[in-house]
mmCIF file of C-alpha atoms and ligand atoms in Angstrom:
data_model
loop_
_atom_site.group_PDB
_atom_site.id
_atom_site.type_symbol
_atom_site.label_atom_id
_atom_site.label_comp_id
_atom_site.label_asym_id
_atom_site.label_seq_id
_atom_site.Cartn_x
_atom_site.Cartn_y
_atom_site.Cartn_z
ATOM 1 C CA UNK A 1 -197.475 -32.624 8.535
ATOM 2 C CA UNK A 2 -200.783 -34.370 8.542
ATOM 3 C CA UNK A 3 -203.968 -32.588 10.016
ATOM 4 C CA UNK A 4 -203.923 -34.673 13.150
ATOM 5 C CA UNK A 5 -200.164 -33.670 14.004
ATOM 6 C CA UNK A 6 -200.987 -30.110 13.007
ATOM 7 C CA UNK A 7 -203.918 -29.994 15.393
ATOM 8 C CA UNK A 8 -201.872 -31.683 18.181
ATOM 9 C CA UNK A 9 -199.300 -28.812 17.768
ATOM 10 C CA UNK A 10 -202.191 -26.204 18.331
ATOM 11 C CA UNK A 11 -203.293 -28.131 21.558
ATOM 12 C CA UNK A 12 -199.743 -28.168 22.777
ATOM 13 C CA UNK A 13 -199.505 -24.277 22.509
ATOM 14 C CA UNK A 14 -198.916 -22.732 26.058
ATOM 15 C CA UNK A 15 -202.264 -21.875 27.958
ATOM 16 C CA UNK A 16 -204.450 -23.470 25.240
ATOM 17 C CA UNK A 17 -207.623 -24.613 26.900
ATOM 18 C CA UNK A 18 -210.047 -25.024 23.935
ATOM 19 C CA UNK A 19 -209.649 -25.621 20.076
ATOM 20 C CA UNK A 20 -212.729 -25.402 18.029
ATOM 21 C CA UNK A 21 -213.136 -26.308 14.406
ATOM 22 C CA UNK A 22 -216.102 -24.842 12.519
ATOM 23 C CA UNK A 23 -214.894 -25.574 9.084
ATOM 24 C CA UNK A 24 -211.604 -25.949 6.871
ATOM 25 C CA UNK A 25 -210.475 -22.276 7.274
ATOM 26 C CA UNK A 26 -212.245 -21.759 10.645
ATOM 27 C CA UNK A 27 -210.141 -22.981 13.572
ATOM 28 C CA UNK A 28 -210.283 -21.048 16.846
ATOM 29 C CA UNK A 29 -208.451 -21.357 20.138
ATOM 30 C CA UNK A 30 -208.862 -20.156 23.625
ATOM 31 C CA UNK A 31 -205.806 -19.202 25.498
ATOM 32 C CA UNK A 32 -207.623 -17.612 28.381
ATOM 33 C CA UNK A 33 -208.173 -14.352 26.533
ATOM 34 C CA UNK A 34 -211.273 -15.379 24.643
ATOM 35 C CA UNK A 35 -211.430 -16.930 21.170
ATOM 36 C CA UNK A 36 -208.511 -16.180 18.904
ATOM 37 C CA UNK A 37 -208.364 -17.592 15.163
ATOM 38 C CA UNK A 38 -205.825 -20.183 14.287
ATOM 39 C CA UNK A 39 -203.975 -20.223 10.967
ATOM 40 C CA UNK A 40 -204.418 -23.843 10.217
ATOM 41 C CA UNK A 41 -205.761 -24.738 6.822
ATOM 42 C CA UNK A 42 -207.723 -28.053 6.635
ATOM 43 C CA UNK A 43 -208.392 -27.804 2.991
ATOM 44 C CA UNK A 44 -212.128 -28.791 2.548
ATOM 45 C CA UNK A 45 -215.091 -30.253 4.371
ATOM 46 C CA UNK A 46 -214.097 -34.006 3.600
ATOM 47 C CA UNK A 47 -210.568 -33.472 5.369
ATOM 48 C CA UNK A 48 -212.367 -31.770 8.269
ATOM 49 C CA UNK A 49 -214.649 -34.747 8.466
ATOM 50 C CA UNK A 50 -211.844 -37.285 8.245
ATOM 51 C CA UNK A 51 -210.080 -35.450 11.140
ATOM 52 C CA UNK A 52 -213.029 -35.646 13.168
ATOM 53 C CA UNK A 53 -213.347 -39.246 12.569
ATOM 54 C CA UNK A 54 -209.593 -39.717 13.394
ATOM 55 C CA UNK A 55 -210.074 -38.057 16.615
ATOM 56 C CA UNK A 56 -212.991 -40.000 17.645
ATOM 57 C CA UNK A 57 -211.156 -43.223 16.889
ATOM 58 C CA UNK A 58 -208.424 -42.008 19.304
ATOM 59 C CA UNK A 59 -211.147 -41.884 21.903
ATOM 60 C CA UNK A 60 -212.261 -45.289 21.005
ATOM 61 C CA UNK A 61 -215.477 -43.914 19.576
ATOM 62 C CA UNK A 62 -217.379 -44.448 16.384
ATOM 63 C CA UNK A 63 -218.257 -41.512 14.150
ATOM 64 C CA UNK A 64 -220.064 -42.093 10.992
ATOM 65 C CA UNK A 65 -223.548 -41.514 9.452
ATOM 66 C CA UNK A 66 -225.163 -43.965 11.829
ATOM 67 C CA UNK A 67 -223.613 -42.371 14.744
ATOM 68 C CA UNK A 68 -222.886 -38.745 13.758
ATOM 69 C CA UNK A 69 -222.200 -37.448 17.232
ATOM 70 C CA UNK A 70 -219.286 -38.522 19.531
ATOM 71 C CA UNK A 71 -218.348 -37.409 22.865
ATOM 72 C CA UNK A 72 -214.918 -38.996 24.044
ATOM 73 C CA UNK A 73 -212.139 -38.601 26.403
ATOM 74 C CA UNK A 74 -208.743 -38.910 24.406
ATOM 75 C CA UNK A 75 -205.942 -40.876 25.973
ATOM 76 C CA UNK A 76 -204.033 -37.724 26.967
ATOM 77 C CA UNK A 77 -207.200 -36.478 28.856
ATOM 78 C CA UNK A 78 -208.552 -34.216 26.243
ATOM 79 C CA UNK A 79 -212.296 -34.083 25.938
ATOM 80 C CA UNK A 80 -213.661 -34.398 22.290
ATOM 81 C CA UNK A 81 -216.981 -33.415 20.956
ATOM 82 C CA UNK A 82 -217.544 -33.927 17.363
ATOM 83 C CA UNK A 83 -220.604 -33.792 15.067
ATOM 84 C CA UNK A 84 -220.803 -34.644 11.548
ATOM 85 C CA UNK A 85 -223.148 -33.240 8.876
ATOM 86 C CA UNK A 86 -226.064 -33.175 8.068
ATOM 87 C CA UNK A 87 -226.565 -32.910 11.891
ATOM 88 C CA UNK A 88 -223.896 -30.249 11.900
ATOM 89 C CA UNK A 89 -224.703 -27.854 9.148
ATOM 90 C CA UNK A 90 -222.371 -28.119 6.312
ATOM 91 C CA UNK A 91 -219.109 -29.155 7.701
ATOM 92 C CA UNK A 92 -218.069 -31.342 10.708
ATOM 93 C CA UNK A 93 -217.753 -29.388 14.008
ATOM 94 C CA UNK A 94 -215.192 -30.276 16.405
ATOM 95 C CA UNK A 95 -214.745 -29.021 19.958
ATOM 96 C CA UNK A 96 -211.618 -29.959 22.133
ATOM 97 C CA UNK A 97 -211.042 -29.016 25.628
ATOM 98 C CA UNK A 98 -207.771 -29.660 27.297
ATOM 99 C CA UNK A 99 -208.012 -30.222 31.060
ATOM 100 C CA UNK A 100 -205.517 -28.114 32.991
ATOM 101 C CA UNK A 101 -202.234 -30.366 33.820
ATOM 102 C CA UNK A 102 -203.187 -30.104 37.470
ATOM 103 C CA UNK A 103 -205.549 -28.302 39.655
ATOM 104 C CA UNK A 104 -204.524 -25.049 41.080
ATOM 105 C CA UNK A 105 -203.811 -25.215 44.850
ATOM 106 C CA UNK A 106 -205.748 -23.331 47.336
ATOM 107 C CA UNK A 107 -203.202 -20.587 47.808
ATOM 108 C CA UNK A 108 -203.572 -19.883 43.932
ATOM 109 C CA UNK A 109 -207.314 -19.725 44.054
ATOM 110 C CA UNK A 110 -207.053 -17.232 47.015
ATOM 111 C CA UNK A 111 -204.514 -15.156 45.073
ATOM 112 C CA UNK A 112 -206.898 -15.244 42.067
ATOM 113 C CA UNK A 113 -209.820 -13.971 44.135
ATOM 114 C CA UNK A 114 -211.711 -17.194 43.715
ATOM 115 C CA UNK A 115 -211.629 -18.248 47.305
ATOM 116 C CA UNK A 116 -212.024 -15.443 49.883
ATOM 117 C CA UNK A 117 -208.979 -15.310 52.200
ATOM 118 C CA UNK A 118 -211.315 -15.534 55.155
ATOM 119 C CA UNK A 119 -212.403 -18.798 53.891
ATOM 120 C CA UNK A 120 -209.139 -20.711 53.140
ATOM 121 C CA UNK A 121 -208.402 -22.061 56.702
ATOM 122 C CA UNK A 122 -212.037 -22.945 57.108
ATOM 123 C CA UNK A 123 -211.960 -24.988 53.789
ATOM 124 C CA UNK A 124 -208.789 -26.731 54.807
ATOM 125 C CA UNK A 125 -210.566 -27.578 58.160
ATOM 126 C CA UNK A 126 -213.667 -28.858 56.299
ATOM 127 C CA UNK A 127 -211.628 -31.150 54.051
ATOM 128 C CA UNK A 128 -209.556 -32.550 56.979
ATOM 129 C CA UNK A 129 -212.694 -33.037 58.990
ATOM 130 C CA UNK A 130 -214.118 -35.048 56.112
ATOM 131 C CA UNK A 131 -217.312 -32.655 55.852
ATOM 132 C CA UNK A 132 -218.964 -33.464 52.550
ATOM 133 C CA UNK A 133 -218.959 -30.537 50.159
ATOM 134 C CA UNK A 134 -221.070 -29.649 47.183
ATOM 135 C CA UNK A 135 -219.763 -27.020 44.613
ATOM 136 C CA UNK A 136 -222.626 -25.354 42.771
ATOM 137 C CA UNK A 137 -222.934 -22.788 40.100
ATOM 138 C CA UNK A 138 -223.956 -22.218 36.544
ATOM 139 C CA UNK A 139 -222.138 -23.600 33.460
ATOM 140 C CA UNK A 140 -218.368 -22.988 33.357
ATOM 141 C CA UNK A 141 -217.968 -21.211 36.794
ATOM 142 C CA UNK A 142 -215.235 -23.267 38.068
ATOM 143 C CA UNK A 143 -217.006 -25.960 39.930
ATOM 144 C CA UNK A 144 -214.930 -28.939 38.931
ATOM 145 C CA UNK A 145 -211.652 -26.753 39.311
ATOM 146 C CA UNK A 146 -212.601 -26.168 42.894
ATOM 147 C CA UNK A 147 -213.287 -29.645 43.701
ATOM 148 C CA UNK A 148 -210.089 -30.741 42.165
ATOM 149 C CA UNK A 149 -208.203 -28.084 44.303
ATOM 150 C CA UNK A 150 -209.922 -29.087 47.436
ATOM 151 C CA UNK A 151 -208.959 -32.674 46.645
ATOM 152 C CA UNK A 152 -205.314 -31.760 46.832
ATOM 153 C CA UNK A 153 -205.840 -30.957 50.685
ATOM 154 C CA UNK A 154 -206.884 -34.552 51.247
ATOM 155 C CA UNK A 155 -204.312 -36.480 53.472
ATOM 156 C CA UNK A 156 -202.011 -38.186 51.077
ATOM 157 C CA UNK A 157 -202.553 -41.435 53.157
ATOM 158 C CA UNK A 158 -206.176 -41.479 51.767
ATOM 159 C CA UNK A 159 -207.474 -43.163 48.702
ATOM 160 C CA UNK A 160 -209.721 -41.079 46.513
ATOM 161 C CA UNK A 161 -212.206 -42.747 43.850
ATOM 162 C CA UNK A 162 -213.342 -40.422 41.206
ATOM 163 C CA UNK A 163 -216.458 -41.041 39.254
ATOM 164 C CA UNK A 164 -216.856 -39.032 36.149
ATOM 165 C CA UNK A 165 -218.606 -38.739 32.888
ATOM 166 C CA UNK A 166 -215.395 -37.572 31.210
ATOM 167 C CA UNK A 167 -212.001 -37.431 33.135
ATOM 168 C CA UNK A 168 -212.126 -33.645 34.289
ATOM 169 C CA UNK A 169 -210.796 -33.677 37.808
ATOM 170 C CA UNK A 170 -207.045 -33.421 38.150
ATOM 171 C CA UNK A 171 -206.392 -33.528 41.810
ATOM 172 C CA UNK A 172 -202.813 -32.919 43.027
ATOM 173 C CA UNK A 173 -202.862 -36.135 45.136
ATOM 174 C CA UNK A 174 -200.723 -39.178 45.167
ATOM 175 C CA UNK A 175 -203.563 -41.818 45.513
ATOM 176 C CA UNK A 176 -206.394 -41.298 43.018
ATOM 177 C CA UNK A 177 -208.156 -43.747 40.708
ATOM 178 C CA UNK A 178 -210.912 -42.852 38.217
ATOM 179 C CA UNK A 179 -213.924 -44.714 36.800
ATOM 180 C CA UNK A 180 -215.387 -43.091 33.795
ATOM 181 C CA UNK A 181 -219.030 -43.759 32.709
ATOM 182 C CA UNK A 182 -219.523 -45.582 29.368
ATOM 183 C CA UNK A 183 -222.577 -44.842 27.222
ATOM 184 C CA UNK A 184 -224.562 -47.626 25.759
ATOM 185 C CA UNK A 185 -223.620 -48.643 22.137
ATOM 186 C CA UNK A 186 -225.851 -47.822 19.231
ATOM 187 C CA UNK A 187 -227.765 -51.039 20.042
ATOM 188 C CA UNK A 188 -228.378 -49.658 23.504
ATOM 189 C CA UNK A 189 -226.094 -52.229 25.232
ATOM 190 C CA UNK A 190 -222.908 -52.086 27.311
ATOM 191 C CA UNK A 191 -223.533 -48.772 29.127
ATOM 192 C CA UNK A 192 -222.136 -48.422 32.626
ATOM 193 C CA UNK A 193 -223.834 -45.433 34.213
ATOM 194 C CA UNK A 194 -222.839 -43.111 37.074
ATOM 195 C CA UNK A 195 -225.196 -44.865 39.485
ATOM 196 C CA UNK A 196 -223.595 -48.203 39.078
ATOM 197 C CA UNK A 197 -220.100 -46.659 39.279
ATOM 198 C CA UNK A 198 -220.852 -45.074 42.784
ATOM 199 C CA UNK A 199 -221.869 -48.573 43.908
ATOM 200 C CA UNK A 200 -218.941 -50.180 42.391
ATOM 201 C CA UNK A 201 -216.526 -47.477 43.977
ATOM 202 C CA UNK A 202 -217.711 -48.459 47.508
ATOM 203 C CA UNK A 203 -216.172 -51.834 46.913
ATOM 204 C CA UNK A 204 -212.907 -50.296 46.074
ATOM 205 C CA UNK A 205 -211.906 -49.335 49.585
ATOM 206 C CA UNK A 206 -212.423 -45.677 49.135
ATOM 207 C CA UNK A 207 -211.522 -43.110 51.695
ATOM 208 C CA UNK A 208 -213.249 -40.586 49.532
ATOM 209 C CA UNK A 209 -215.897 -41.007 46.890
ATOM 210 C CA UNK A 210 -216.006 -37.949 44.501
ATOM 211 C CA UNK A 211 -218.737 -37.765 41.844
ATOM 212 C CA UNK A 212 -217.592 -35.248 39.250
ATOM 213 C CA UNK A 213 -221.107 -33.865 38.686
ATOM 214 C CA UNK A 214 -224.456 -34.876 40.106
ATOM 215 C CA UNK A 215 -226.870 -34.673 37.354
ATOM 216 C CA UNK A 216 -229.293 -37.535 37.585
ATOM 217 C CA UNK A 217 -230.466 -40.637 39.313
ATOM 218 C CA UNK A 218 -227.170 -41.290 40.731
ATOM 219 C CA UNK A 219 -227.979 -38.959 43.402
ATOM 220 C CA UNK A 220 -229.843 -41.981 45.197
ATOM 221 C CA UNK A 221 -226.466 -43.973 45.386
ATOM 222 C CA UNK A 222 -224.487 -40.994 46.558
ATOM 223 C CA UNK A 223 -227.161 -40.553 49.445
ATOM 224 C CA UNK A 224 -227.025 -44.257 50.170
ATOM 225 C CA UNK A 225 -223.175 -44.078 50.306
ATOM 226 C CA UNK A 226 -223.354 -41.297 52.848
ATOM 227 C CA UNK A 227 -225.887 -43.134 54.899
ATOM 228 C CA UNK A 228 -223.608 -46.137 55.217
ATOM 229 C CA UNK A 229 -220.954 -44.115 56.667
ATOM 230 C CA UNK A 230 -218.892 -42.984 53.703
ATOM 231 C CA UNK A 231 -217.924 -39.426 54.700
ATOM 232 C CA UNK A 232 -215.907 -36.816 53.058
ATOM 233 C CA UNK A 233 -217.299 -37.001 49.574
ATOM 234 C CA UNK A 234 -217.538 -34.090 47.145
ATOM 235 C CA UNK A 235 -219.458 -33.245 43.965
ATOM 236 C CA UNK A 236 -220.586 -30.501 41.964
ATOM 237 C CA UNK A 237 -224.236 -29.631 40.880
ATOM 238 C CA UNK A 238 -225.446 -27.153 38.313
ATOM 239 C CA UNK A 239 -227.468 -24.431 39.827
ATOM 240 C CA UNK A 240 -227.939 -20.946 38.243
ATOM 241 C CA UNK A 241 -228.260 -19.254 41.754
ATOM 242 C CA UNK A 242 -227.423 -20.194 45.266
ATOM 243 C CA UNK A 243 -231.304 -20.065 46.120
ATOM 244 C CA UNK A 244 -232.003 -22.580 43.377
ATOM 245 C CA UNK A 245 -229.702 -25.239 45.072
ATOM 246 C CA UNK A 246 -232.586 -26.989 47.166
ATOM 247 C CA UNK A 247 -235.016 -26.964 44.218
ATOM 248 C CA UNK A 248 -232.264 -28.469 42.006
ATOM 249 C CA UNK A 249 -231.670 -31.241 44.566
ATOM 250 C CA UNK A 250 -235.430 -31.605 44.979
ATOM 251 C CA UNK A 251 -235.680 -32.111 41.068
ATOM 252 C CA UNK A 252 -232.880 -34.732 40.994
ATOM 253 C CA UNK A 253 -234.359 -36.451 44.077
ATOM 254 C CA UNK A 254 -237.855 -36.528 42.204
ATOM 255 C CA UNK A 255 -236.034 -37.959 39.245
ATOM 256 C CA UNK A 256 -234.548 -40.872 41.419
ATOM 257 C CA UNK A 257 -237.966 -41.563 43.052
ATOM 258 C CA UNK A 258 -236.859 -40.379 46.680
ATOM 259 C CA UNK A 259 -239.782 -38.885 48.645
ATOM 260 C CA UNK A 260 -239.084 -35.215 49.587
ATOM 261 C CA UNK A 261 -238.681 -35.751 53.323
ATOM 262 C CA UNK A 262 -236.403 -38.587 53.014
ATOM 263 C CA UNK A 263 -234.505 -36.655 50.418
ATOM 264 C CA UNK A 264 -234.221 -33.500 52.715
ATOM 265 C CA UNK A 265 -232.836 -35.753 55.610
ATOM 266 C CA UNK A 266 -230.341 -37.669 53.428
ATOM 267 C CA UNK A 267 -229.050 -34.834 51.505
ATOM 268 C CA UNK A 268 -227.851 -32.990 54.630
ATOM 269 C CA UNK A 269 -225.787 -35.848 55.486
ATOM 270 C CA UNK A 270 -224.541 -36.342 51.953
ATOM 271 C CA UNK A 271 -223.704 -32.839 51.338
ATOM 272 C CA UNK A 272 -223.356 -30.648 54.630
ATOM 273 C CA UNK A 273 -221.719 -27.429 52.958
ATOM 274 C CA UNK A 274 -222.493 -25.660 49.613
ATOM 275 C CA UNK A 275 -219.915 -23.566 47.972
ATOM 276 C CA UNK A 276 -221.644 -21.615 45.367
ATOM 277 C CA UNK A 277 -219.706 -20.054 42.630
ATOM 278 C CA UNK A 278 -220.355 -17.220 40.175
ATOM 279 C CA UNK A 279 -218.647 -15.677 37.234
ATOM 280 C CA UNK A 280 -218.248 -11.856 36.974
ATOM 281 C CA UNK A 281 -215.063 -10.149 36.683
ATOM 282 C CA UNK A 282 -213.499 -13.499 37.861
ATOM 283 C CA UNK A 283 -214.797 -17.042 38.707
ATOM 284 C CA UNK A 284 -215.376 -16.997 42.515
ATOM 285 C CA UNK A 285 -217.126 -18.362 45.544
ATOM 286 C CA UNK A 286 -219.941 -15.953 46.199
ATOM 287 C CA UNK A 287 -221.566 -17.806 48.797
ATOM 288 C CA UNK A 288 -221.139 -20.618 51.553
ATOM 289 C CA UNK A 289 -223.996 -22.280 53.150
ATOM 290 C CA UNK A 290 -225.060 -25.048 55.338
ATOM 291 C CA UNK A 291 -227.626 -27.418 53.902
ATOM 292 C CA UNK A 292 -230.390 -28.005 56.452
ATOM 293 C CA UNK A 293 -233.631 -30.064 56.525
ATOM 294 C CA UNK A 294 -236.685 -28.220 57.804
ATOM 295 C CA UNK A 295 -239.266 -31.263 57.700
ATOM 296 C CA UNK A 296 -239.391 -31.930 54.053
ATOM 297 C CA UNK A 297 -237.881 -28.828 53.045
ATOM 298 C CA UNK A 298 -234.260 -28.225 52.186
ATOM 299 C CA UNK A 299 -232.916 -24.922 53.016
ATOM 300 C CA UNK A 300 -229.361 -23.367 52.597
ATOM 301 C CA UNK A 301 -228.397 -21.252 55.756
ATOM 302 C CA UNK A 302 -225.956 -18.702 54.753
ATOM 303 C CA UNK A 303 -222.553 -18.832 56.377
ATOM 304 C CA UNK A 304 -220.506 -16.380 54.222
ATOM 305 C CA UNK A 305 -221.219 -14.060 51.311
ATOM 306 C CA UNK A 306 -218.572 -12.597 49.261
ATOM 307 C CA UNK A 307 -218.946 -9.727 46.773
ATOM 308 C CA UNK A 308 -217.175 -8.775 43.592
ATOM 309 C CA UNK A 309 -214.734 -6.717 45.399
ATOM 310 C CA UNK A 310 -213.652 -9.341 47.702
ATOM 311 C CA UNK A 311 -215.662 -7.962 50.777
ATOM 312 C CA UNK A 312 -217.152 -10.769 52.979
ATOM 313 C CA UNK A 313 -220.379 -10.611 55.124
ATOM 314 C CA UNK A 314 -220.875 -13.502 57.694
ATOM 315 C CA UNK A 315 -224.414 -15.143 58.005
ATOM 316 C CA UNK A 316 -226.027 -17.007 60.685
ATOM 317 C CA UNK A 317 -224.389 -20.306 59.833
ATOM 318 C CA UNK A 318 -220.634 -19.128 60.106
ATOM 319 C CA UNK A 319 -220.157 -20.239 63.632
ATOM 320 C CA UNK A 320 -221.508 -23.668 62.970
ATOM 321 C CA UNK A 321 -219.249 -23.873 59.738
ATOM 322 C CA UNK A 322 -216.294 -22.833 61.745
ATOM 323 C CA UNK A 323 -217.113 -25.536 64.296
ATOM 324 C CA UNK A 324 -217.592 -28.108 61.645
ATOM 325 C CA UNK A 325 -214.005 -27.229 60.317
ATOM 326 C CA UNK A 326 -212.713 -28.239 63.633
ATOM 327 C CA UNK A 327 -211.942 -24.877 64.983
ATOM 328 C CA UNK A 328 -213.070 -23.459 68.462
ATOM 329 C CA UNK A 329 -215.987 -21.286 68.605
ATOM 330 C CA UNK A 330 -213.769 -18.198 69.400
ATOM 331 C CA UNK A 331 -212.146 -18.637 66.209
ATOM 332 C CA UNK A 332 -215.222 -17.104 64.485
HETATM 333 N N1 ATP B 1 -210.899 -19.987 39.714
HETATM 334 C C1 ATP B 1 -210.642 -19.957 38.414
HETATM 335 N N2 ATP B 1 -210.045 -18.883 37.799
HETATM 336 C C2 ATP B 1 -209.707 -18.901 36.604
HETATM 337 N N3 ATP B 1 -210.028 -19.796 35.713
HETATM 338 C C3 ATP B 1 -210.807 -20.833 36.141
HETATM 339 C C4 ATP B 1 -211.124 -21.020 37.565
HETATM 340 N N4 ATP B 1 -211.905 -21.963 37.662
HETATM 341 C C5 ATP B 1 -211.995 -22.745 36.500
HETATM 342 N N5 ATP B 1 -211.381 -21.812 35.405
HETATM 343 C C6 ATP B 1 -211.480 -22.201 34.061
HETATM 344 O O1 ATP B 1 -212.712 -22.073 33.727
HETATM 345 C C7 ATP B 1 -213.141 -23.103 32.793
HETATM 346 C C8 ATP B 1 -214.235 -23.849 33.331
HETATM 347 O O2 ATP B 1 -213.827 -24.520 34.620
HETATM 348 P P1 ATP B 1 -214.602 -25.825 35.288
HETATM 349 O O3 ATP B 1 -214.546 -26.839 34.259
HETATM 350 O O4 ATP B 1 -213.919 -25.938 36.645
HETATM 351 O O5 ATP B 1 -216.110 -25.082 35.420
HETATM 352 P P2 ATP B 1 -217.573 -25.899 35.748
HETATM 353 O O6 ATP B 1 -218.296 -24.957 36.548
HETATM 354 O O7 ATP B 1 -217.108 -27.111 36.445
HETATM 355 O O8 ATP B 1 -218.041 -26.205 34.180
HETATM 356 P P3 ATP B 1 -219.222 -26.999 33.811
HETATM 357 O O9 ATP B 1 -220.661 -26.424 34.078
HETATM 358 O O10 ATP B 1 -218.981 -27.232 32.322
HETATM 359 O O11 ATP B 1 -219.129 -28.392 34.539
HETATM 360 C C9 ATP B 1 -211.903 -23.876 32.694
HETATM 361 O O12 ATP B 1 -211.156 -23.490 31.353
HETATM 362 C C10 ATP B 1 -210.938 -23.600 33.879
HETATM 363 O O13 ATP B 1 -209.649 -23.777 33.676
HETATM 364 MG MG1 MG B 2 -217.740 -29.266 35.800
#
């Protein structure tokens, strides 16, 4: 069996999310219980390099001395990152991440303790009412997975356009199309960035435009889309704490050249509700808040806070959230 086929066999093992190659005899996999060594002998550094180059080619990427780093999406959805020496020290480094075959449904997230049971119906209502949502949290807390799952609640009659850096969202929905950002080539030409893709998506008769991760100047296009009547969008934003969300949005707005007051006004249209995730014993929603503008200042008013043991405390924005979700006041 050649090395590519052997690697495919590892990736196909049940539950494997990540495979990491550090060297000829150093292959690791993650099946949900942390990293485990894999008995796969890749011979020597030259073979690891050849394997990395072959994987990059599968993803349509060049990987050689002139372009020693590749970040690609393989045809089966696997995300590849590969680095060649001398940028990688000694031997080529390969990181592969498999997307889950399909996003878990909301009931599964409730059972796993990710979504507080008290919140499930409200989330369903918010999605149905086309309230735009922003999943926030630190790296790897499950933001993308949550958005994927929520998209599964969208009416099957709606058309969803996904805009991503790599294809990571796997919503269980019958009508989804995906646009993937293209990096410029080594000469700096041919790039198609997220901002452009947001504009293009608006011409594709979308019912929902979903930006996989908001991390730069494309925020301007997302705000413009919301202001021209495109409702029900979702995105994710990196923020280490719930309290850091306004400042993160402020920083992205500054990057995009948007004055603070306009940013505050526009952001509360584009993302009305923040779902903040944390990771302790599990990956879970720790806070739900309403984004509000106070003059030029963005604030998050707390609607619900959940602790690690599953206990929930309601905040001042809960009633308003329940109303947004289309429930009567009494339901709170
Ligand atoms: N609720 C969950 N319960 C258990 N595992 C989860 C949950 N959500 C996500 N995961 C797993 O955690 C990993 C990271 O998830 P995900 O990509 O959704 O996080 P993220 O916050 O979007 O990460 P990034 O910061 O890299 O964008 C994946 O392997 C995913 O399968
Ligand atoms: Mg993500």
